């Protein structure tokens, strides 16, 4: 579902060869003569927001804090109307509204959300599904906890997950899908009803948990998945994690914190291949960025170390958007948001003419804590003096492989052999971008001074000449 932009072809006869090298960008002291070999690109501060990272709000139109994604929950009964029937309108409305604001979505389906009406489809209740009322978490009997091992429920979840994947895997409106479905809030626990001494265990059996893990892994190949808790049962699955008590029970120590579980499961390096995200603990959101930090009670309350250890890419932090931060707290919160995820910078560029084409190489580094989550098409384009794209090439470069602290050199042989390839005689500006598959989505911006200077959404690399 990746949509690549179309270059604007030249109208007149085209020529055969490109100039030998990218030239220096115009500055008061530099000429535009060709320079062989590598040429450094000037750095700049990273943008306040970049796609698929940072702080995100519950779905809605907010201008109080920079962001690129929005979050929502949906009850399963909003879309599953029968054993084999689905009505996707509720999901479509959310995705379309978020996409219209230029953002990608992250979401989770649930059966049981304390304090909200049950999300269990009616046909399952009609089949005498066992449910348990409770008053925990302010629920006061509104929702009920189902028997997650009921055969009718397990079969229904299999069908739902398969249908969700068939319809939405790779949808450019979606950034991340959290597995959800099981436990309170879809968070894969029913604490305090978890089998501790004196309590019943209401949660799904290990076999049912594995069944849901397998079903999601089979249904989704392109869209990123996340589950709440790291464990030996999900270590080998193609999914990441969401720490929904971030900066409160994240750091290792008592044995059950998020990083304790990561270490016990042997998944501390899984951030290199699968995204880690979560929610900043709600009671910390309004105080963690104050100077001095004045959050009461216990908990880690160490945001920077939590980011460093988890390699988190994004966090739900609705307080940043409503009521929002002010003054020094805003500055600290923005710094915290920018510390999440990736920070990509092209440090140098080199071009070399060869018969029938142009070789382009870039040196790139990631100054963030995690790689970019998707292999969006990385494109190089030639812009004419009129500012319009005359030719676009899509490379095979994979930004997911550019790891923090591990600079990479990416090379591409750009085909160019005669008039059919689209460049008139003259000078062109070479530019670079990773194309957001969401048509009006936020551009990925590099931490370079040449970002957006020639055309919005593209990094300027230098000049070439067709002759």
Tab-separated table of C-alpha atoms in Angstrom:
chain	number	residue	atom	x	y	z
A	1	UNK	CA	0.000	0.000	0.000
A	2	UNK	CA	2.980	2.275	-0.409
A	3	UNK	CA	2.212	5.193	-2.660
A	4	UNK	CA	5.223	6.598	-4.501
A	5	UNK	CA	5.069	10.107	-5.909
A	6	UNK	CA	5.308	10.508	-9.645
A	7	UNK	CA	8.133	12.622	-11.060
A	8	UNK	CA	7.316	15.325	-13.630
A	9	UNK	CA	8.876	14.309	-16.963
A	10	UNK	CA	10.581	16.836	-19.206
A	11	UNK	CA	8.702	17.807	-22.360
A	12	UNK	CA	11.647	18.139	-24.725
A	13	UNK	CA	14.340	15.808	-26.020
A	14	UNK	CA	16.511	14.420	-23.266
A	15	UNK	CA	20.243	14.017	-22.999
A	16	UNK	CA	22.608	11.266	-22.157
A	17	UNK	CA	24.918	11.919	-19.245
A	18	UNK	CA	25.015	13.514	-15.803
A	19	UNK	CA	27.780	15.615	-14.307
A	20	UNK	CA	30.433	13.877	-12.256
A	21	UNK	CA	29.635	15.058	-8.739
A	22	UNK	CA	27.337	16.882	-6.393
A	23	UNK	CA	28.527	20.436	-5.983
A	24	UNK	CA	28.661	22.584	-2.891
A	25	UNK	CA	25.416	24.165	-1.790
A	26	UNK	CA	25.408	27.921	-2.338
A	27	UNK	CA	26.857	29.851	0.583
A	28	UNK	CA	28.436	33.297	0.736
A	29	UNK	CA	31.917	31.762	0.541
A	30	UNK	CA	31.433	28.740	-1.699
A	31	UNK	CA	31.293	28.385	-5.424
A	32	UNK	CA	29.102	25.953	-7.314
A	33	UNK	CA	31.961	24.198	-9.109
A	34	UNK	CA	31.942	20.398	-8.946
A	35	UNK	CA	33.924	18.854	-6.080
A	36	UNK	CA	34.971	15.184	-6.283
A	37	UNK	CA	34.505	12.743	-3.424
A	38	UNK	CA	32.496	13.113	-0.253
A	39	UNK	CA	30.966	16.429	0.735
A	40	UNK	CA	29.734	17.063	4.247
A	41	UNK	CA	26.147	18.197	4.855
A	42	UNK	CA	25.458	20.725	7.592
A	43	UNK	CA	23.634	19.491	10.681
A	44	UNK	CA	20.629	21.155	12.297
A	45	UNK	CA	18.381	20.568	15.278
A	46	UNK	CA	15.902	17.744	14.881
A	47	UNK	CA	12.308	18.822	14.160
A	48	UNK	CA	9.859	19.059	17.057
A	49	UNK	CA	7.804	16.239	15.548
A	50	UNK	CA	8.549	13.468	13.094
A	51	UNK	CA	6.384	10.587	11.861
A	52	UNK	CA	5.640	7.645	14.149
A	53	UNK	CA	7.451	8.920	17.245
A	54	UNK	CA	7.134	11.271	20.232
A	55	UNK	CA	4.160	11.997	22.487
A	56	UNK	CA	0.691	11.287	21.123
A	57	UNK	CA	-2.853	12.167	22.292
A	58	UNK	CA	-6.161	10.416	22.320
A	59	UNK	CA	-7.717	10.961	18.907
A	60	UNK	CA	-8.744	14.548	18.280
A	61	UNK	CA	-7.658	17.850	16.782
A	62	UNK	CA	-4.960	19.397	18.998
A	63	UNK	CA	-2.494	22.202	18.368
A	64	UNK	CA	-1.073	22.410	21.890
A	65	UNK	CA	1.877	20.042	21.333
A	66	UNK	CA	3.630	18.760	18.176
A	67	UNK	CA	2.698	15.206	17.192
A	68	UNK	CA	2.365	12.812	14.281
A	69	UNK	CA	0.036	10.095	15.615
A	70	UNK	CA	-3.217	9.697	17.539
A	71	UNK	CA	-4.477	6.919	19.782
A	72	UNK	CA	-7.872	5.287	20.289
A	73	UNK	CA	-9.606	2.225	21.750
A	74	UNK	CA	-12.566	0.400	20.222
A	75	UNK	CA	-14.818	-2.263	21.755
A	76	UNK	CA	-14.909	-5.475	19.766
A	77	UNK	CA	-18.704	-5.283	19.504
A	78	UNK	CA	-18.346	-2.025	17.551
A	79	UNK	CA	-17.203	-4.015	14.505
A	80	UNK	CA	-18.012	-7.699	15.133
A	81	UNK	CA	-21.760	-7.974	14.735
A	82	UNK	CA	-22.090	-11.743	14.318
A	83	UNK	CA	-20.085	-14.924	14.365
A	84	UNK	CA	-19.011	-14.243	10.764
A	85	UNK	CA	-20.193	-10.650	10.275
A	86	UNK	CA	-18.192	-7.443	10.519
A	87	UNK	CA	-19.161	-3.808	10.185
A	88	UNK	CA	-15.952	-1.784	9.914
A	89	UNK	CA	-17.559	1.667	9.895
A	90	UNK	CA	-16.541	2.576	13.464
A	91	UNK	CA	-12.912	1.791	12.715
A	92	UNK	CA	-13.025	3.483	9.320
A	93	UNK	CA	-14.415	6.689	10.809
A	94	UNK	CA	-11.566	6.884	13.318
A	95	UNK	CA	-8.877	6.104	10.769
A	96	UNK	CA	-10.239	8.568	8.226
A	97	UNK	CA	-10.551	11.386	10.750
A	98	UNK	CA	-6.991	10.879	11.981
A	99	UNK	CA	-5.602	10.591	8.446
A	100	UNK	CA	-7.390	13.792	7.448
A	101	UNK	CA	-5.258	15.567	10.065
A	102	UNK	CA	-2.123	14.150	8.436
A	103	UNK	CA	-1.513	11.661	11.244
A	104	UNK	CA	-1.207	7.911	11.542
A	105	UNK	CA	-3.182	5.925	14.111
A	106	UNK	CA	-2.325	3.532	16.902
A	107	UNK	CA	-5.183	1.568	18.439
A	108	UNK	CA	-6.371	-1.424	20.425
A	109	UNK	CA	-9.599	-3.438	20.570
A	110	UNK	CA	-10.964	-4.568	23.926
A	111	UNK	CA	-13.619	-6.850	25.391
A	112	UNK	CA	-13.454	-5.457	28.919
A	113	UNK	CA	-12.702	-1.825	29.797
A	114	UNK	CA	-13.334	-0.939	33.447
A	115	UNK	CA	-15.846	1.885	33.715
A	116	UNK	CA	-17.203	1.476	30.164
A	117	UNK	CA	-19.963	-0.744	28.772
A	118	UNK	CA	-18.884	-4.237	27.843
A	119	UNK	CA	-17.200	-4.722	24.472
A	120	UNK	CA	-18.327	-8.350	24.196
A	121	UNK	CA	-20.331	-9.015	20.998
A	122	UNK	CA	-23.970	-9.819	21.731
A	123	UNK	CA	-23.924	-13.116	19.844
A	124	UNK	CA	-21.373	-14.442	22.359
A	125	UNK	CA	-23.543	-13.416	25.285
A	126	UNK	CA	-26.457	-15.156	23.584
A	127	UNK	CA	-24.314	-18.306	23.501
A	128	UNK	CA	-24.139	-18.216	27.323
A	129	UNK	CA	-20.568	-16.925	27.616
A	130	UNK	CA	-19.599	-16.866	31.304
A	131	UNK	CA	-18.957	-13.308	32.507
A	132	UNK	CA	-17.905	-11.977	35.909
A	133	UNK	CA	-19.002	-8.586	37.284
A	134	UNK	CA	-16.550	-6.539	39.372
A	135	UNK	CA	-16.196	-3.148	41.036
A	136	UNK	CA	-12.424	-2.678	40.688
A	137	UNK	CA	-10.981	0.441	39.011
A	138	UNK	CA	-14.242	2.328	39.414
A	139	UNK	CA	-16.084	-0.130	37.217
A	140	UNK	CA	-19.099	-0.467	39.508
A	141	UNK	CA	-20.469	-3.332	37.450
A	142	UNK	CA	-20.500	-1.527	34.091
A	143	UNK	CA	-18.178	-3.955	32.308
A	144	UNK	CA	-17.728	-7.683	32.871
A	145	UNK	CA	-14.752	-10.019	32.600
A	146	UNK	CA	-15.404	-12.914	30.200
A	147	UNK	CA	-14.193	-16.479	30.323
A	148	UNK	CA	-11.330	-16.071	27.859
A	149	UNK	CA	-11.074	-19.824	27.331
A	150	UNK	CA	-14.669	-20.303	26.258
A	151	UNK	CA	-14.532	-22.173	22.903
A	152	UNK	CA	-17.006	-19.833	21.219
A	153	UNK	CA	-14.994	-16.782	22.317
A	154	UNK	CA	-11.655	-18.233	21.250
A	155	UNK	CA	-13.052	-19.097	17.825
A	156	UNK	CA	-14.556	-15.621	17.481
A	157	UNK	CA	-11.235	-13.980	18.311
A	158	UNK	CA	-9.514	-16.155	15.702
A	159	UNK	CA	-11.973	-14.983	13.053
A	160	UNK	CA	-11.773	-11.346	14.108
A	161	UNK	CA	-7.977	-11.209	14.077
A	162	UNK	CA	-7.822	-12.888	10.668
A	163	UNK	CA	-10.414	-10.492	9.243
A	164	UNK	CA	-8.652	-7.456	10.740
A	165	UNK	CA	-5.368	-8.499	9.165
A	166	UNK	CA	-6.888	-9.208	5.753
A	167	UNK	CA	-8.447	-5.774	5.632
A	168	UNK	CA	-5.896	-3.549	7.374
A	169	UNK	CA	-2.415	-5.069	7.221
A	170	UNK	CA	-0.265	-2.448	5.503
A	171	UNK	CA	-2.938	0.267	5.613
A	172	UNK	CA	-1.011	3.584	5.401
A	173	UNK	CA	-3.401	5.174	7.909
A	174	UNK	CA	-2.179	2.818	10.626
A	175	UNK	CA	1.116	3.098	12.452
A	176	UNK	CA	0.704	0.428	15.128
A	177	UNK	CA	-1.824	-2.161	16.297
A	178	UNK	CA	-1.722	-3.311	19.904
A	179	UNK	CA	-3.022	-6.840	20.345
A	180	UNK	CA	-5.494	-5.934	23.083
A	181	UNK	CA	-8.630	-8.114	23.448
A	182	UNK	CA	-7.463	-9.945	26.588
A	183	UNK	CA	-7.769	-8.589	30.126
A	184	UNK	CA	-8.768	-5.239	31.627
A	185	UNK	CA	-8.366	-2.464	29.009
A	186	UNK	CA	-7.000	-5.154	26.665
A	187	UNK	CA	-3.785	-4.957	28.701
A	188	UNK	CA	-3.312	-8.702	29.135
A	189	UNK	CA	-3.971	-8.876	32.874
A	190	UNK	CA	-6.927	-9.151	35.259
A	191	UNK	CA	-5.138	-8.024	38.417
A	192	UNK	CA	-6.190	-8.283	41.234
A	193	UNK	CA	-8.086	-11.332	39.954
A	194	UNK	CA	-4.917	-13.085	38.868
A	195	UNK	CA	-4.669	-16.204	41.016
A	196	UNK	CA	-2.675	-14.691	43.854
A	197	UNK	CA	-3.456	-16.315	47.224
A	198	UNK	CA	-7.121	-15.792	48.010
A	199	UNK	CA	-8.082	-14.766	44.455
A	200	UNK	CA	-9.436	-16.463	41.355
A	201	UNK	CA	-7.481	-16.237	38.137
A	202	UNK	CA	-9.750	-14.661	35.540
A	203	UNK	CA	-7.121	-14.255	32.855
A	204	UNK	CA	-6.717	-16.321	29.711
A	205	UNK	CA	-4.788	-19.554	30.001
A	206	UNK	CA	-1.245	-19.691	28.573
A	207	UNK	CA	-2.629	-21.739	25.675
A	208	UNK	CA	-5.186	-19.058	24.804
A	209	UNK	CA	-2.589	-16.289	25.104
A	210	UNK	CA	-0.367	-18.165	22.675
A	211	UNK	CA	-3.315	-18.706	20.349
A	212	UNK	CA	-3.946	-14.959	20.160
A	213	UNK	CA	-0.228	-14.233	19.670
A	214	UNK	CA	-0.045	-16.748	16.827
A	215	UNK	CA	-3.232	-15.433	15.203
A	216	UNK	CA	-1.980	-11.835	15.112
A	217	UNK	CA	1.478	-12.841	13.914
A	218	UNK	CA	-0.102	-14.814	11.078
A	219	UNK	CA	-2.576	-12.068	10.143
A	220	UNK	CA	-0.112	-9.138	9.998
A	221	UNK	CA	3.104	-9.031	7.981
A	222	UNK	CA	3.512	-5.294	7.327
A	223	UNK	CA	1.788	-3.317	10.078
A	224	UNK	CA	3.693	-3.225	13.365
A	225	UNK	CA	2.193	-5.137	16.294
A	226	UNK	CA	2.677	-4.721	20.053
A	227	UNK	CA	1.782	-6.742	23.130
A	228	UNK	CA	1.771	-5.507	26.713
A	229	UNK	CA	4.255	-7.804	28.431
A	230	UNK	CA	7.546	-9.315	27.261
A	231	UNK	CA	7.669	-13.056	27.803
A	232	UNK	CA	9.233	-16.283	26.645
A	233	UNK	CA	5.961	-17.090	24.832
A	234	UNK	CA	6.227	-14.011	22.573
A	235	UNK	CA	10.003	-13.651	22.233
A	236	UNK	CA	10.049	-15.220	18.765
A	237	UNK	CA	6.911	-13.509	17.478
A	238	UNK	CA	7.224	-10.581	15.083
A	239	UNK	CA	5.903	-7.961	17.487
A	240	UNK	CA	7.084	-5.290	19.889
A	241	UNK	CA	5.907	-4.191	23.323
A	242	UNK	CA	3.998	-1.378	24.997
A	243	UNK	CA	4.872	-0.349	28.541
A	244	UNK	CA	1.642	1.225	29.787
A	245	UNK	CA	3.130	2.217	33.121
A	246	UNK	CA	6.077	4.079	31.641
A	247	UNK	CA	8.464	5.810	34.055
A	248	UNK	CA	6.549	4.331	36.997
A	249	UNK	CA	7.202	0.577	36.862
A	250	UNK	CA	9.670	0.501	33.983
A	251	UNK	CA	13.133	0.199	35.500
A	252	UNK	CA	14.375	-3.163	36.808
A	253	UNK	CA	14.399	-4.040	40.489
A	254	UNK	CA	11.394	-5.790	42.022
A	255	UNK	CA	11.264	-8.530	39.399
A	256	UNK	CA	7.951	-7.590	37.774
A	257	UNK	CA	8.756	-4.187	36.252
A	258	UNK	CA	8.845	-3.869	32.473
A	259	UNK	CA	12.630	-4.104	32.156
A	260	UNK	CA	12.715	-6.981	34.631
A	261	UNK	CA	10.402	-8.860	32.283
A	262	UNK	CA	12.463	-7.840	29.237
A	263	UNK	CA	15.583	-9.298	30.825
A	264	UNK	CA	13.853	-12.467	32.014
A	265	UNK	CA	12.446	-13.056	28.528
A	266	UNK	CA	15.744	-12.293	26.795
A	267	UNK	CA	14.143	-9.526	24.730
A	268	UNK	CA	16.239	-6.512	25.767
A	269	UNK	CA	17.546	-6.157	22.178
A	270	UNK	CA	14.206	-6.688	20.458
A	271	UNK	CA	13.842	-2.921	19.966
A	272	UNK	CA	16.297	-3.316	17.082
A	273	UNK	CA	13.676	-5.182	15.034
A	274	UNK	CA	10.324	-4.370	16.721
A	275	UNK	CA	9.030	-1.103	18.125
A	276	UNK	CA	8.734	-0.484	21.861
A	277	UNK	CA	6.229	2.183	22.954
A	278	UNK	CA	3.567	2.657	25.646
A	279	UNK	CA	1.848	5.192	27.862
A	280	UNK	CA	3.451	7.611	30.271
A	281	UNK	CA	1.837	6.685	33.586
A	282	UNK	CA	-1.216	8.998	33.828
A	283	UNK	CA	-0.511	10.265	37.361
A	284	UNK	CA	3.003	11.293	36.244
A	285	UNK	CA	2.000	13.167	33.112
A	286	UNK	CA	1.205	16.464	34.815
A	287	UNK	CA	4.206	16.601	37.166
A	288	UNK	CA	7.133	14.664	35.712
A	289	UNK	CA	8.438	17.598	33.660
A	290	UNK	CA	8.157	20.230	36.368
A	291	UNK	CA	11.352	21.796	37.691
A	292	UNK	CA	11.938	20.463	40.237
A	293	UNK	CA	10.018	17.278	39.497
A	294	UNK	CA	7.281	17.136	42.136
A	295	UNK	CA	5.392	13.893	41.521
A	296	UNK	CA	4.195	12.424	44.839
A	297	UNK	CA	4.263	8.772	45.850
A	298	UNK	CA	6.478	5.937	44.717
A	299	UNK	CA	7.488	4.669	41.294
A	300	UNK	CA	10.607	5.131	39.144
A	301	UNK	CA	9.898	8.720	38.114
A	302	UNK	CA	13.009	8.647	35.922
A	303	UNK	CA	11.987	9.460	32.361
A	304	UNK	CA	15.430	9.686	30.767
A	305	UNK	CA	16.654	6.351	32.109
A	306	UNK	CA	13.377	4.683	31.157
A	307	UNK	CA	13.799	5.922	27.569
A	308	UNK	CA	17.429	4.806	27.463
A	309	UNK	CA	16.688	1.289	28.706
A	310	UNK	CA	13.495	0.596	26.746
A	311	UNK	CA	14.491	2.407	23.522
A	312	UNK	CA	10.904	3.633	23.387
A	313	UNK	CA	9.700	5.253	20.157
A	314	UNK	CA	6.395	6.851	21.228
A	315	UNK	CA	4.229	7.335	24.308
A	316	UNK	CA	0.604	8.172	24.884
A	317	UNK	CA	0.722	11.343	26.988
A	318	UNK	CA	-2.602	13.095	26.666
A	319	UNK	CA	-1.744	15.711	29.298
A	320	UNK	CA	0.652	17.296	26.800
A	321	UNK	CA	-2.372	18.117	24.629
A	322	UNK	CA	-5.055	18.759	27.226
A	323	UNK	CA	-4.691	20.699	29.445
A	324	UNK	CA	-1.133	21.037	28.113
A	325	UNK	CA	2.181	22.197	29.517
A	326	UNK	CA	3.328	25.796	29.900
A	327	UNK	CA	6.625	27.563	30.480
A	328	UNK	CA	9.612	25.479	31.542
A	329	UNK	CA	7.483	22.339	31.854
A	330	UNK	CA	6.589	22.622	28.156
A	331	UNK	CA	10.259	22.910	27.221
A	332	UNK	CA	11.149	19.866	29.306
A	333	UNK	CA	8.239	17.862	27.921
A	334	UNK	CA	9.233	18.740	24.357
A	335	UNK	CA	12.791	17.667	25.116
A	336	UNK	CA	11.423	14.409	26.494
A	337	UNK	CA	9.230	13.810	23.441
A	338	UNK	CA	12.159	14.460	21.104
A	339	UNK	CA	14.307	11.983	23.026
A	340	UNK	CA	12.015	9.155	21.891
A	341	UNK	CA	12.586	7.124	18.746
A	342	UNK	CA	14.947	7.994	15.916
A	343	UNK	CA	16.884	11.107	14.900
A	344	UNK	CA	18.310	10.710	11.413
A	345	UNK	CA	21.008	12.928	9.908
A	346	UNK	CA	22.793	12.670	6.564
A	347	UNK	CA	26.386	13.612	7.296
A	348	UNK	CA	27.881	13.430	3.805
A	349	UNK	CA	27.012	12.756	0.184
A	350	UNK	CA	28.972	11.560	-2.831
A	351	UNK	CA	28.068	11.098	-6.483
A	352	UNK	CA	30.028	9.487	-9.273
A	353	UNK	CA	29.240	9.423	-12.965
A	354	UNK	CA	29.350	6.114	-14.776
A	355	UNK	CA	28.247	5.045	-18.202
A	356	UNK	CA	24.487	4.843	-18.243
A	357	UNK	CA	23.852	6.288	-14.812
A	358	UNK	CA	24.877	8.056	-11.635
A	359	UNK	CA	26.027	6.434	-8.410
A	360	UNK	CA	24.831	8.217	-5.282
A	361	UNK	CA	26.013	7.446	-1.777
A	362	UNK	CA	25.081	8.981	1.554
A	363	UNK	CA	26.508	8.576	5.020
A	364	UNK	CA	23.742	8.580	7.575
A	365	UNK	CA	23.610	8.394	11.342
A	366	UNK	CA	20.909	7.877	13.917
A	367	UNK	CA	21.303	9.992	17.048
A	368	UNK	CA	18.096	8.668	18.614
A	369	UNK	CA	17.429	5.616	20.771
A	370	UNK	CA	15.631	3.404	18.217
A	371	UNK	CA	15.490	2.769	14.479
A	372	UNK	CA	12.721	4.066	12.268
A	373	UNK	CA	9.827	1.605	12.400
A	374	UNK	CA	9.100	1.109	8.683
A	375	UNK	CA	10.955	0.799	5.425
A	376	UNK	CA	9.245	3.656	3.677
A	377	UNK	CA	10.547	4.112	0.113
A	378	UNK	CA	13.715	6.219	0.198
A	379	UNK	CA	13.735	8.350	-2.921
A	380	UNK	CA	16.193	10.578	-4.715
A	381	UNK	CA	14.860	13.216	-7.101
A	382	UNK	CA	16.234	15.791	-9.514
A	383	UNK	CA	14.601	19.219	-9.423
A	384	UNK	CA	14.817	21.629	-12.311
A	385	UNK	CA	15.365	25.360	-11.977
A	386	UNK	CA	11.597	25.792	-11.987
A	387	UNK	CA	11.462	23.908	-8.664
A	388	UNK	CA	9.577	20.977	-10.129
A	389	UNK	CA	10.644	17.359	-9.898
A	390	UNK	CA	11.962	16.199	-13.276
A	391	UNK	CA	12.971	12.672	-12.292
A	392	UNK	CA	12.485	10.464	-9.218
A	393	UNK	CA	14.399	7.308	-8.349
A	394	UNK	CA	13.361	4.891	-5.606
A	395	UNK	CA	16.334	3.253	-3.910
A	396	UNK	CA	16.540	-0.039	-2.032
A	397	UNK	CA	17.737	1.703	1.152
A	398	UNK	CA	16.256	0.479	4.448
A	399	UNK	CA	16.019	3.086	7.208
A	400	UNK	CA	15.058	0.378	9.708
A	401	UNK	CA	18.660	-0.802	9.507
A	402	UNK	CA	20.166	2.534	10.542
A	403	UNK	CA	20.771	1.844	14.222
A	404	UNK	CA	21.606	4.337	16.961
A	405	UNK	CA	25.339	4.748	17.290
A	406	UNK	CA	26.017	2.720	14.132
A	407	UNK	CA	26.576	5.110	11.190
A	408	UNK	CA	25.731	3.598	7.826
A	409	UNK	CA	26.796	4.214	4.253
A	410	UNK	CA	24.053	3.711	1.672
A	411	UNK	CA	24.758	3.498	-2.047
A	412	UNK	CA	22.494	3.411	-5.076
A	413	UNK	CA	23.082	3.128	-8.793
A	414	UNK	CA	20.562	5.468	-10.402
A	415	UNK	CA	19.769	4.455	-13.972
A	416	UNK	CA	20.240	7.184	-16.537
A	417	UNK	CA	20.891	6.383	-20.134
A	418	UNK	CA	19.608	8.729	-22.758
A	419	UNK	CA	16.504	10.785	-23.517
A	420	UNK	CA	14.072	8.192	-22.167
A	421	UNK	CA	15.236	8.870	-18.624
A	422	UNK	CA	13.748	12.319	-18.309
A	423	UNK	CA	16.308	15.118	-17.837
A	424	UNK	CA	16.866	18.032	-20.175
A	425	UNK	CA	20.274	19.538	-20.538
A	426	UNK	CA	21.099	21.810	-17.609
A	427	UNK	CA	21.514	22.032	-13.838
A	428	UNK	CA	19.385	20.158	-11.327
A	429	UNK	CA	19.188	20.004	-7.556
A	430	UNK	CA	19.405	16.544	-6.077
A	431	UNK	CA	17.065	15.918	-3.124
A	432	UNK	CA	16.243	13.004	-0.819
A	433	UNK	CA	13.240	11.821	1.192
A	434	UNK	CA	11.588	8.817	2.801
A	435	UNK	CA	8.089	8.842	1.313
A	436	UNK	CA	5.267	8.667	3.858
A	437	UNK	CA	2.705	6.208	2.420
A	438	UNK	CA	-0.080	8.351	3.883
A	439	UNK	CA	-0.760	10.767	1.044
A	440	UNK	CA	-0.994	13.887	3.231
A	441	UNK	CA	1.100	12.469	6.070
A	442	UNK	CA	3.829	14.318	7.921
A	443	UNK	CA	7.154	14.161	6.055
A	444	UNK	CA	10.078	12.444	7.717
A	445	UNK	CA	12.579	15.235	8.256
A	446	UNK	CA	16.312	14.803	8.680
A	447	UNK	CA	18.300	16.782	11.244
A	448	UNK	CA	20.053	18.746	8.506
A	449	UNK	CA	20.246	22.404	7.584
A	450	UNK	CA	19.289	21.467	4.016
A	451	UNK	CA	15.952	19.915	5.023
A	452	UNK	CA	13.026	21.647	3.266
A	453	UNK	CA	15.274	24.345	1.771
A	454	UNK	CA	14.587	23.487	-1.871
A	455	UNK	CA	11.214	21.760	-1.676
A	456	UNK	CA	9.116	20.940	1.415
A	457	UNK	CA	9.577	17.418	2.706
A	458	UNK	CA	12.891	16.816	0.930
A	459	UNK	CA	16.526	17.100	2.030
A	460	UNK	CA	18.741	19.002	-0.387
A	461	UNK	CA	21.889	17.061	-1.314
A	462	UNK	CA	23.461	19.373	-3.915
A	463	UNK	CA	23.543	20.042	-7.646
A	464	UNK	CA	24.041	17.855	-10.676
A	465	UNK	CA	24.302	18.760	-14.343
A	466	UNK	CA	22.882	16.944	-17.315
A	467	UNK	CA	24.860	17.702	-20.445
